XYZ file of C-alpha atoms in Angstrom:
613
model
C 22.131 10.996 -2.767
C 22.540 7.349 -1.560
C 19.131 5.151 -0.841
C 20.044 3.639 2.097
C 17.759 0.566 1.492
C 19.880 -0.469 -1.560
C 22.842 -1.609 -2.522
C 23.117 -0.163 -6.101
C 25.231 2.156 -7.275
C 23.074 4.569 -8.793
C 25.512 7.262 -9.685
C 27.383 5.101 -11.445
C 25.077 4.009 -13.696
C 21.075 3.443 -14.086
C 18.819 0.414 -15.695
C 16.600 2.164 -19.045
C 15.159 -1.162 -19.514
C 14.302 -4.762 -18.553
C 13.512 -7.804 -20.683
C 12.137 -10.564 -18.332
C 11.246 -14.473 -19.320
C 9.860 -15.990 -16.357
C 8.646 -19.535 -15.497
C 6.698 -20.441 -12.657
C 6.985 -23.295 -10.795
C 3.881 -24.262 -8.822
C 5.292 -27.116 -7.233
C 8.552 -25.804 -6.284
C 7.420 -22.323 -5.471
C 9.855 -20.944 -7.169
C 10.401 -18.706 -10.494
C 12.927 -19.386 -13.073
C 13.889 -16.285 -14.728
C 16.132 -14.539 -17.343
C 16.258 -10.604 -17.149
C 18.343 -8.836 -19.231
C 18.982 -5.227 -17.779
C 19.807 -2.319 -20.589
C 22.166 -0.539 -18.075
C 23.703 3.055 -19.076
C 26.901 3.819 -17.964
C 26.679 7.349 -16.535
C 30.809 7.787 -15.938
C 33.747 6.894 -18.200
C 35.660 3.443 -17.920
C 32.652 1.861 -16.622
C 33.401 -1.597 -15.938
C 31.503 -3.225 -12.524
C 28.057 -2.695 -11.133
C 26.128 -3.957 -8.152
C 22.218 -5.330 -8.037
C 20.374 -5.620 -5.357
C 19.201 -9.447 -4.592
C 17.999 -11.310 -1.828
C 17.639 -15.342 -1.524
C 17.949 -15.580 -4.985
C 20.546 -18.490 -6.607
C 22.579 -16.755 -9.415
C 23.085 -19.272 -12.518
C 24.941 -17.421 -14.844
C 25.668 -13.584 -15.566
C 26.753 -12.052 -19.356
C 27.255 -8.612 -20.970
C 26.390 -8.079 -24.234
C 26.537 -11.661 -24.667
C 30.024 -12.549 -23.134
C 30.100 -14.108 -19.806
C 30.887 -11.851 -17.173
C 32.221 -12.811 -13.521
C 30.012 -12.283 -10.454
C 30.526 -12.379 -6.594
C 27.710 -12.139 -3.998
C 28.641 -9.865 -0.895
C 27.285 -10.558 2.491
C 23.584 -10.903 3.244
C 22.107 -8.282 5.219
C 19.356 -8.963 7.448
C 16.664 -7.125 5.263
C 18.542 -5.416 2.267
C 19.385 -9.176 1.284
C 22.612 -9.373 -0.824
C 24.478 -7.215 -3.142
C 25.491 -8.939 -6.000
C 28.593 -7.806 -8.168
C 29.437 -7.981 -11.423
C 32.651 -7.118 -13.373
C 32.109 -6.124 -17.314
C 34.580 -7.837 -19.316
C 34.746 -4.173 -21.143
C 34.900 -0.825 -20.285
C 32.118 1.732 -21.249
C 32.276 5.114 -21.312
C 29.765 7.505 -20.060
C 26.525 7.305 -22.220
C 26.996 3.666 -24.228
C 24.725 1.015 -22.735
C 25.448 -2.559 -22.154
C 23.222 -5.586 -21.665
C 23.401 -7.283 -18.307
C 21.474 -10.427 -18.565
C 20.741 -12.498 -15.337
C 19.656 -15.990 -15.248
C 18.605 -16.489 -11.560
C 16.104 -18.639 -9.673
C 13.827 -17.633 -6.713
C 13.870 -18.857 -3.337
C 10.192 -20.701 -2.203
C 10.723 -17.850 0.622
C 11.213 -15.156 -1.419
C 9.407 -12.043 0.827
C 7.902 -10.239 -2.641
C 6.294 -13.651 -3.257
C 3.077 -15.640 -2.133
C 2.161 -18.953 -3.396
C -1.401 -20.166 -2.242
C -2.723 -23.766 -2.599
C -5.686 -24.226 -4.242
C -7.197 -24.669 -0.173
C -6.473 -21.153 0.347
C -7.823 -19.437 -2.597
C -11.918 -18.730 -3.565
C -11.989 -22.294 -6.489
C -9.858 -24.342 -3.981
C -9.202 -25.954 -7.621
C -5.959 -24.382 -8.786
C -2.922 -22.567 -6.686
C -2.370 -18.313 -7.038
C 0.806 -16.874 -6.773
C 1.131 -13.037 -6.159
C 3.920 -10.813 -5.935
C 3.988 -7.166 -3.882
C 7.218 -5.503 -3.993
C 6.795 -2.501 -2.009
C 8.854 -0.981 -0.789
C 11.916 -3.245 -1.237
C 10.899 -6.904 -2.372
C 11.577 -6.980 -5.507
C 14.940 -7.856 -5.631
C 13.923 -11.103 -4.202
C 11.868 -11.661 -7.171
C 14.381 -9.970 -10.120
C 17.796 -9.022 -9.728
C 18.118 -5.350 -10.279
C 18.604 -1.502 -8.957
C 15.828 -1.963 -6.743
C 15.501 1.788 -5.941
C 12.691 4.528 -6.536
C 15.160 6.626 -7.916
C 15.465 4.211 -11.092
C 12.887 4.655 -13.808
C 13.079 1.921 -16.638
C 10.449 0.525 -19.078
C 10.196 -3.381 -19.378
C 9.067 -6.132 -21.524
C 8.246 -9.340 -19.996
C 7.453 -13.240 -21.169
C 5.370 -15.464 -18.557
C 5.106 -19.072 -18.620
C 2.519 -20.761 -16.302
C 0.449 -23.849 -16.623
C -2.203 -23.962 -18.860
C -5.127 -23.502 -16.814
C -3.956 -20.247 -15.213
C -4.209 -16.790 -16.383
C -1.358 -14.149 -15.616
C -1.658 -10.646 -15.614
C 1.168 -7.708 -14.440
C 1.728 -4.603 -13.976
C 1.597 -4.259 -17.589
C -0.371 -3.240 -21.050
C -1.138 -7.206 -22.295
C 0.637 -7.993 -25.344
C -0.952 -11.617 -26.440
C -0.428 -14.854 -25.788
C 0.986 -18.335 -27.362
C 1.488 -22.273 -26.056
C 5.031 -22.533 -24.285
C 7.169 -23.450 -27.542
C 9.250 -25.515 -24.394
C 5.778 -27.392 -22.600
C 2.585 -27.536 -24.389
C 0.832 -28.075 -21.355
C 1.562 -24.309 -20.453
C 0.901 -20.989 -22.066
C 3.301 -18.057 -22.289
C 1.864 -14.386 -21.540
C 3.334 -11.252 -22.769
C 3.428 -7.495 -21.252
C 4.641 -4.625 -22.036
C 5.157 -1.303 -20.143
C 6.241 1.437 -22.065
C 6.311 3.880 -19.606
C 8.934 4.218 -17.153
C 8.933 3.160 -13.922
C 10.296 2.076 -10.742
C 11.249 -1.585 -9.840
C 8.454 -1.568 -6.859
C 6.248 -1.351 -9.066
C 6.534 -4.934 -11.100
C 3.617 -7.085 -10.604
C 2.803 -10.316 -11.697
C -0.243 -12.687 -10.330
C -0.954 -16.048 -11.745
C -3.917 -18.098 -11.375
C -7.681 -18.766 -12.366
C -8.471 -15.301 -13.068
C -11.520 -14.607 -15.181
C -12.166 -10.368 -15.694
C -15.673 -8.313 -16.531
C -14.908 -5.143 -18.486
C -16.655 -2.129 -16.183
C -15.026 1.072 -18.523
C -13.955 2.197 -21.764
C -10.099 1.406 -20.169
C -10.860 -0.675 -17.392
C -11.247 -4.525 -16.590
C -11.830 -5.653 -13.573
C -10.316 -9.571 -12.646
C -10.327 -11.631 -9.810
C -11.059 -15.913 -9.292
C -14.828 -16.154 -10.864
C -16.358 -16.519 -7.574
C -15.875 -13.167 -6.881
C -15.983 -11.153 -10.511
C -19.560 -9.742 -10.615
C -19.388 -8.978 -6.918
C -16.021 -6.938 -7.928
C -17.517 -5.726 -11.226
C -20.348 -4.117 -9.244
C -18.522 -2.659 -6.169
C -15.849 -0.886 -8.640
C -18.425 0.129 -11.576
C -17.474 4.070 -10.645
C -13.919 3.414 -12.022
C -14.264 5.419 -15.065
C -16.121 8.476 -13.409
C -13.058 8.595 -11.100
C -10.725 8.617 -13.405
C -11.879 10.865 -15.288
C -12.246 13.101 -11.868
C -8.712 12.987 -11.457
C -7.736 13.181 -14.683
C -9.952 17.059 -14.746
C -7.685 17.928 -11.777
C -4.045 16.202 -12.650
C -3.317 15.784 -16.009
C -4.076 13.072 -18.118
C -3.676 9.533 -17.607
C -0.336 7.953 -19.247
C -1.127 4.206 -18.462
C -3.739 3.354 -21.175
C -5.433 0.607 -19.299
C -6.174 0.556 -15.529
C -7.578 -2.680 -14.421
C -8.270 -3.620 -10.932
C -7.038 -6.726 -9.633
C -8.528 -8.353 -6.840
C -6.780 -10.339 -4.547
C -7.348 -13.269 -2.486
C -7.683 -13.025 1.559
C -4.164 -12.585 2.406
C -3.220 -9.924 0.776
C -1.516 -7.608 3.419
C -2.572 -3.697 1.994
C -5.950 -2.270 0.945
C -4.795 -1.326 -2.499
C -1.523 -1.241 -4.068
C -0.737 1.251 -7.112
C 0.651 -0.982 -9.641
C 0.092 0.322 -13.190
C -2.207 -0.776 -15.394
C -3.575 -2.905 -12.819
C -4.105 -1.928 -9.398
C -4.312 -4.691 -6.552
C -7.250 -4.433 -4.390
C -8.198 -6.665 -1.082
C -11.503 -8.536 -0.937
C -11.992 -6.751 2.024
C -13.583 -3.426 -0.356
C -16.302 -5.789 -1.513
C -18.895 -4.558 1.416
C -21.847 -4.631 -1.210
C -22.490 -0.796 -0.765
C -19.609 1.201 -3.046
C -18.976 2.512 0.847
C -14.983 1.385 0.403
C -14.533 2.928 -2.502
C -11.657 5.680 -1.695
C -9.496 2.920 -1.537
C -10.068 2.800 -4.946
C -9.836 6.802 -5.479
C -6.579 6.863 -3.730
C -5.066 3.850 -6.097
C -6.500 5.832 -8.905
C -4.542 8.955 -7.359
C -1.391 7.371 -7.393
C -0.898 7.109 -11.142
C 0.207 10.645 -10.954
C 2.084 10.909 -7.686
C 3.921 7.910 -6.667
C 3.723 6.576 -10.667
C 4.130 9.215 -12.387
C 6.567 11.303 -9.901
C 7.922 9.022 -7.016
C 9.979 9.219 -3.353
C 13.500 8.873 -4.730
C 14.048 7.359 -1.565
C 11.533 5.541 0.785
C 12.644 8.600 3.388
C 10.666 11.107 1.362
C 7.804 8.152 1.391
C 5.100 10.862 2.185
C 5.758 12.511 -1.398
C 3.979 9.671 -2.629
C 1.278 9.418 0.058
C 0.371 12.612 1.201
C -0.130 14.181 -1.898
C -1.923 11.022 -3.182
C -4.409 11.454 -0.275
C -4.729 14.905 -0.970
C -5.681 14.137 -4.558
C -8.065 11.044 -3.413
C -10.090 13.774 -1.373
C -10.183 15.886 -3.858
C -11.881 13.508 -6.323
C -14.161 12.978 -3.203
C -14.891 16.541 -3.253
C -15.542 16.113 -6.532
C -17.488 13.160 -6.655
C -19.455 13.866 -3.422
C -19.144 17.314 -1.717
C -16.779 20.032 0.230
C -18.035 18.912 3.445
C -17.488 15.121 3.054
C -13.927 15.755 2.233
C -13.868 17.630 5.320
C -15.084 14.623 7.422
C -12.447 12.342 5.862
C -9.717 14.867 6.699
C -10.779 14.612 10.077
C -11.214 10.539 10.211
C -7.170 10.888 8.992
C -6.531 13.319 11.754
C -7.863 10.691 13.983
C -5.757 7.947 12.203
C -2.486 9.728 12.541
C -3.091 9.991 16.732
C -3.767 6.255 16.814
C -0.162 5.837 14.549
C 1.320 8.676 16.994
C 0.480 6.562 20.055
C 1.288 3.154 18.345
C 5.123 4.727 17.522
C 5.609 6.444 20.863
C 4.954 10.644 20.084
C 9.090 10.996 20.522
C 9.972 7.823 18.090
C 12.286 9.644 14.840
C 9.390 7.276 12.739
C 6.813 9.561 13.438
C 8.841 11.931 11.888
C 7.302 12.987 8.153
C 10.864 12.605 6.398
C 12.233 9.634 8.829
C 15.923 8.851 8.151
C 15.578 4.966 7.455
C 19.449 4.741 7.924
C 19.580 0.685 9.161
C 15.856 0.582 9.058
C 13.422 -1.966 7.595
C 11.124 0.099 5.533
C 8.243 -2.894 6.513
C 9.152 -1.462 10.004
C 8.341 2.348 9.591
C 4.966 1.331 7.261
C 2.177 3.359 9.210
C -0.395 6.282 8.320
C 2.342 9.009 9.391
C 3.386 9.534 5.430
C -0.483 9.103 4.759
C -2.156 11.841 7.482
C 0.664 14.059 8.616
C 1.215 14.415 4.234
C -1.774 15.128 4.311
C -2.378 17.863 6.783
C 0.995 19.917 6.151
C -0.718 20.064 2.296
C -3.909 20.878 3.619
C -2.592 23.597 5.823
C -0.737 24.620 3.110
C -3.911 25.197 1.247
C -5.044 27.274 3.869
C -2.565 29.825 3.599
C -2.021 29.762 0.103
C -5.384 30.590 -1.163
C -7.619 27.313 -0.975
C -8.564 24.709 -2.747
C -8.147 25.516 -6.470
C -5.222 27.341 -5.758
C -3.470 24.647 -4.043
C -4.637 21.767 -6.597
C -2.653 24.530 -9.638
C -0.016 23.508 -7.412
C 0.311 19.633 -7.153
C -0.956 19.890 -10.901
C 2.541 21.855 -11.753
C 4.545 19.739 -9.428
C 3.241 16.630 -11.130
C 4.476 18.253 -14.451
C 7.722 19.308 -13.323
C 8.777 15.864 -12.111
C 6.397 13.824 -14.374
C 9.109 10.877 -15.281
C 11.151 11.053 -12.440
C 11.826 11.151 -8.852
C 11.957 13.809 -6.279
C 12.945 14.439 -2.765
C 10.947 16.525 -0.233
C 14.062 19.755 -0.956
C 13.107 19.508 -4.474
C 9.557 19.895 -3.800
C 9.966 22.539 -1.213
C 11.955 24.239 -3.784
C 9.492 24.176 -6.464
C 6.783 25.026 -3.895
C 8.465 28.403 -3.108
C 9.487 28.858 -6.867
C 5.403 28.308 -8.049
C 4.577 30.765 -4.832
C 7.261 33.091 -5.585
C 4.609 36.046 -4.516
C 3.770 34.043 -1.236
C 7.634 33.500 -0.075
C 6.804 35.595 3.185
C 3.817 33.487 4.019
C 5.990 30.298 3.165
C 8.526 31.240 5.312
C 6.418 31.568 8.767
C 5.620 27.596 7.991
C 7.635 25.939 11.209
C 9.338 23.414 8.514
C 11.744 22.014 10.829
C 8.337 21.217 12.913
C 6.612 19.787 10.625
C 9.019 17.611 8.344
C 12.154 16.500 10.978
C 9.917 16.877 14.658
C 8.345 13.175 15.968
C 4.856 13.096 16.840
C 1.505 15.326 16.525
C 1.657 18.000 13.664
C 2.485 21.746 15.037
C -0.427 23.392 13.835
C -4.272 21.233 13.586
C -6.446 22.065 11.258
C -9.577 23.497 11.977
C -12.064 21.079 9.589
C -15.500 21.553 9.012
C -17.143 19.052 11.135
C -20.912 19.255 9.747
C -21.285 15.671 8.754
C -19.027 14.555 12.084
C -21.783 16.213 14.674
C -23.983 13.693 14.883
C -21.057 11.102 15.189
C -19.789 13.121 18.129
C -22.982 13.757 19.847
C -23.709 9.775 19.641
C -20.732 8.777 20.652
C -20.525 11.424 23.674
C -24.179 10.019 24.989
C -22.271 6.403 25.079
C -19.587 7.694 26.944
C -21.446 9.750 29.345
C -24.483 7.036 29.898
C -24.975 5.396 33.022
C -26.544 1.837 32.832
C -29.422 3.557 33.786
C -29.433 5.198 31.054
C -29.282 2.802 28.470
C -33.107 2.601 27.464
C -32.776 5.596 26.080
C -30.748 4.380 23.671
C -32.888 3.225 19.938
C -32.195 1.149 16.951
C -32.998 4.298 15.072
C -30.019 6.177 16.503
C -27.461 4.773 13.429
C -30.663 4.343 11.054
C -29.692 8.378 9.523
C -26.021 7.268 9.904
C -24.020 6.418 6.461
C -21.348 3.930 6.662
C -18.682 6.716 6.907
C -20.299 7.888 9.400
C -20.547 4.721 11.609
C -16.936 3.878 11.167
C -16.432 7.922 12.397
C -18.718 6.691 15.495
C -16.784 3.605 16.605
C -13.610 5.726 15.639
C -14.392 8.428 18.432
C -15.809 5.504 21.075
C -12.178 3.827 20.808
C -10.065 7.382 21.187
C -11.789 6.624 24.828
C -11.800 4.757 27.995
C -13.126 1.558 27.241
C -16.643 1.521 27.208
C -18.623 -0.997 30.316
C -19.586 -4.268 29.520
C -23.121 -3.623 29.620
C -23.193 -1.355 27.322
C -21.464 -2.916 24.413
C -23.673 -5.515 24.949
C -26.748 -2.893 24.988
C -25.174 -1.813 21.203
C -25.127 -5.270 20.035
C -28.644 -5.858 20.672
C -29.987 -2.209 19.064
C -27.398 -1.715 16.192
C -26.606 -5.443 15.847
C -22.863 -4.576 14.459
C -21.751 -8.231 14.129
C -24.042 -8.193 11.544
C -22.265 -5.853 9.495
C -20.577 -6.685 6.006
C -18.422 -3.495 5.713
C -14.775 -4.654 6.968
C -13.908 -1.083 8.120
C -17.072 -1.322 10.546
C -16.707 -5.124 11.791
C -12.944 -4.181 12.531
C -13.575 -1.117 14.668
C -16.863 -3.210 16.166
C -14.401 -5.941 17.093
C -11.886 -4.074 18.863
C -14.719 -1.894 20.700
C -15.857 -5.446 22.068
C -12.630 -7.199 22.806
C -11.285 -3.407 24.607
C -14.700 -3.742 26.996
C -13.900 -7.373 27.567
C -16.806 -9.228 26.067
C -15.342 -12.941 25.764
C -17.719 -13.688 23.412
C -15.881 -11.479 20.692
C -12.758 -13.041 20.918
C -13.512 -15.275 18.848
C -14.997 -13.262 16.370
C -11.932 -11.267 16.240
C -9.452 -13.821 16.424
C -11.822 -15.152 13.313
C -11.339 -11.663 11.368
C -7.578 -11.691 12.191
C -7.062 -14.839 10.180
C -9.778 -15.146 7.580
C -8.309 -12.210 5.704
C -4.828 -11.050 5.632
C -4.560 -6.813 5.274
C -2.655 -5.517 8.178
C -4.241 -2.608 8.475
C -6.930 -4.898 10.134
C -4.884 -8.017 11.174
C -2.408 -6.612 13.638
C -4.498 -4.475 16.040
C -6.668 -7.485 16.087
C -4.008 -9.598 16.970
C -2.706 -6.603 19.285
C -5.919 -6.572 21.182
C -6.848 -10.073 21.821
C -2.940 -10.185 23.178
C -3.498 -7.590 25.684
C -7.010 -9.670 27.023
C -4.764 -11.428 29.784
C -6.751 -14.051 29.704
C -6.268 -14.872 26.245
C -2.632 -14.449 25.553
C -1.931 -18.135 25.064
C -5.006 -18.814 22.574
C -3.911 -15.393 20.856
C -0.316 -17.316 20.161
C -1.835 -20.497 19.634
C -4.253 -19.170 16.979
C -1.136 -17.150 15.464
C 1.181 -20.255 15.660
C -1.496 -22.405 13.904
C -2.318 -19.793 10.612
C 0.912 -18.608 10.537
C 1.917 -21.013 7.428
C -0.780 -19.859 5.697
C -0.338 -16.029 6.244
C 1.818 -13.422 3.524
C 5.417 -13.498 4.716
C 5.498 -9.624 5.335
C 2.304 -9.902 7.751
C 3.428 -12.800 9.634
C 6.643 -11.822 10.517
C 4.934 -8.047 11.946
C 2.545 -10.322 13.741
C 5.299 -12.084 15.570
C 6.913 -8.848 16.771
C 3.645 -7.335 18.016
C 2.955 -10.430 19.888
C 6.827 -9.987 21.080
C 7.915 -13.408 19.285
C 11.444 -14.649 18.230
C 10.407 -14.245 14.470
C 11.942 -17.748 13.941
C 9.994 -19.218 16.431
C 7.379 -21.578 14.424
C 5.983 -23.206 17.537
C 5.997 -22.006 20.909
């Protein structure tokens, strides 16, 4: 089965292993690297194989020592550039070979981002971070840069001496560069197996707090404590999912977090999970971010999409499991309430796409498609509710959970497509095959758009949302004294997001009464990100020119997408304000993570090479 985001040839052979030495260049923006690839050949007279790169400069290339010949094909416009290289031996099916690569990075490399000290929390020292989901790493390390690949690796990193690197990684010590003694060389070591999206390295004045027995958290030291408090739960989470998956294989799980521009909530890297600034709200409130990072050390980790096609293997059953810790953690009913908040997400991604667009569909083919380009919640939500209904008819919670505990046995190690799970679904429900079989598959996993069947959730702690929210719709102006600062005072913060969640589903609201909110609720004040951002777009929808600014301000002073492009988005469709929209884009562009800024520019229907208008 051919990933049609690579170029490797994966039935030909597969990596068991890679030895990096890496050397960052600050100045240059670039890395210098050696990787040495344990390859097994997996068919007799075994003598070429094909990496995936992209704008990386080849040096040399040598097999088991002896200089080998390479070629690089043509570039493709996001699967970069195969490159090829002939063995001066044959194998034979079984024997290994080491490939070693010495390469250099391009300062545009899309897995990379190199801040200057101006755009990190010190402003004394520059940050580089890598995120190479769901197809970047290539441009960082040659290799089969496929989920389908599982390898361990080993890695040296030489940075400057007043940086600190971490990866993906157990740490295995440290020592001055024998080459510089004004830099230090970091070890790792991950001895579990893994794909290549996974690889993670950051670099720069990282301090870290210890919050669990396993558990560090690290960031710049203007934000540790703030961190170290927000994420203090770690351990009781982990331990929550470890009661209802298995145990944990990674040893250490640290939590990394990021500065501003970092484009994703959380990203899953073991041993250290990324995490936006954007969780640190003061109030633990953001914390299934963390739950759902914590979630995917068993599926996504642990068992992974063997193509980005079957992307929802990873996500839906990891937001399955990161409710399930909530039910845990907090209670039957609040699981129910963020079921329906993802309901609500999945519309909004439904409507974004277009209900007919083959992207909405939950296995998408991504033939000649930029996997950046299909990113949205549809993996996430519409996962999510075919497992949820599944639980329905299967026997509820506990009985459901045996499930995804046995899948994540069965395929522990590996990779799996969505036939293979089907499969082993009606294998573990072998008494259930007749209920199975009414399940409108073909609806569900190749149909675009809404889900064919919607769940009926409990909506207890969503009433009072709904009955707030329905008194701002139906309200007259002359209604709006009856409106009190104590209607959100009973409200948590879940439940406030849930409220601005249901006002935007709507027509947008008059004017006057945003305005009236403002003054009773005072939402600008608010700290939580998830609240401001929903605020923001309530405001800029009812055209209140005072929160353009405000929004255009959010857009740009952190990075996550999740929040950046509808911002962007709505400003853009405020006539009015087209031109500062573009201007403001044009002018923090530079500054912004190369993934983000180049889904920016095609929301606000830009030539992506355009860098001034």
């Amino acid at each position: 089965m051919a990933d049609p985001c690579s170029f490797s040839c994966v039935s030909s052979c597969v990596t068991k292993h890679l030895n990096l030495a890496l050397a960052l260049d600050f100045e240059r923006r670039v890395i210098r690297g050696t990787v040495a690839l344990t390859v097994e050949a997996l068919r007799d007279r075994f003598s070429s194989l094909t990496l995936d790169s992209r704008d990386l400069q080849i040096v040399s290339v040598s097999a088991n020592g002896q200089a080998a010949r390479f070629t690089m094909g043509p570039k493709h416009s996001f699967k970069g550039t195969p490159l090829d290289i002939t063995l001066p031996f044959d194998l034979s099916r079984g024997q290994h070979v080491i490939v070693e690569v010495t390469y250099e990075t391009s300062p545009s490399a899309t897995a990379l981002q190199w801040l200057t000290p101006a755009q990190t929390a010190g402003k004394t020292q520059p940050y580089l971070f890598s995120q190479c989901q769901a197809h970047h790493c290539r441009s960082m390390i040659p290799c089969q840069d496929t989920p389908s690949v599982k390898h361990t690796y080993y890695a040296q990193v030489s940075v400057p001496k007043d940086l600190v690197a971490v990866m993906s990684a157990m740490r295995d010590g440290q020592e001055v560069d024998p080459q510089d003694s004004s830099r230090i060389v970091y070890r790792f070591r991950q001895p579990v197996p893994m794909p290549s999206y996974l690889i993670a390295i950051v670099a720069g004045a990282l301090e870290s707090r210890e919050i669990g027995p396993r558990s560090r958290v690290w960031s710049e030291k203007e934000f540790v404590d703030k961190a170290a408090f927000e994420f203090s739960e770690t351990e009781t989470m982990l331990k929550t999912a470890e009661d209802l998956a298995g145990p944990y294989v990674w040893g250490q799980y640290d939590i990394l977090v990021l500065p501003p521009s970092f484009p994703y909530g959380g990203m899953e890297n073991p041993c250290l999970t990324f995490a936006t600034p954007t969780l640190l709200a003061g109030d633990k409130s953001l914390s299934n971010v963390i739950a759902h990072e914590i979630s995917h050390s068993w599926t996504g980790n642990l068992v992974t999409n063997k193509t980005w096609e079957h992307f929802w293997l990873n996500e839906g059953h990891t937001v399955y499991l990161e409710r399930m810790i909530g039910r845990s953690l907090e209670s039957e009913q609040f699981r129910q309430f963020k079921a329906m908040g993802g309901w609500k997400d999945l519309q909004d991604s439904v409507n974004t796409f277009g209900a007919n667009n083959p992207l909405t569909n939950l296995v998408p083919s991504l033939q000649d498609v930029d996997p950046d380009d299909a990113f949205s919640s549809v993996p996430y939500e519409k996962g999510f509710a075919l497992l949820y209904h599944l639980e329905e008819l299967l026997g509820g919670p506990e009985v459901f959970m045996g499930f995804v505990k046995s899948y994540i046995q069965m395929f522990a190690y590996g990779s799996a497509t969505t036939d293979e799970w089907k499969n082993y679904l009606f294998t573990y429900f072998k008494d259930k095959v007749d209920v199975l079989n009414k399940v409108d598959w073909n609806g569900w996993m190749f149909t675009p758009g809404m889900p064919p069947v919607k769940p009926q959730y409990d909506t207890t702690l969503a009433d009072a949302c709904i009955a707030l929210s329905q008194r701002w719709i139906k309200a007259k102006d002359s209604d709006l004294s009856a409106f009190k600062e104590s209607d959100v005072k009973t409200l948590s913060s879940h439940q406030i997001i849930e409220f601005l969640s249901l006002l935007l589903q709507e027509e947008p609201l008059p004017l006057t009464h945003v305005k009236k909110m403002q003054q009773l609720y005072d939402l600008n004040a608010s700290k939580n990100a998830e609240i401001r951002f929903r605020w923001l777009r309530l405001c800029v929808r009812a055209r209140w020119e005072e929160a353009v600014p405000m929004a255009m301000k959010m857009a740009t002073e952190q990075g996550r997408m999740k929040f950046t492009r509808p911002l962007f988005k709505e400003v853009y469709n405020f006539e009015k304000y087209r031109e500062e929209v573009l201007r403001v884009f044009v002018a923090h562009r530079a500054a912004m993570h190369p993934v983000t800024s180049g889904l920016v520019a095609k929301d606000l229907k830009l030539d992506a090479n355009t860098a001034s208008l």
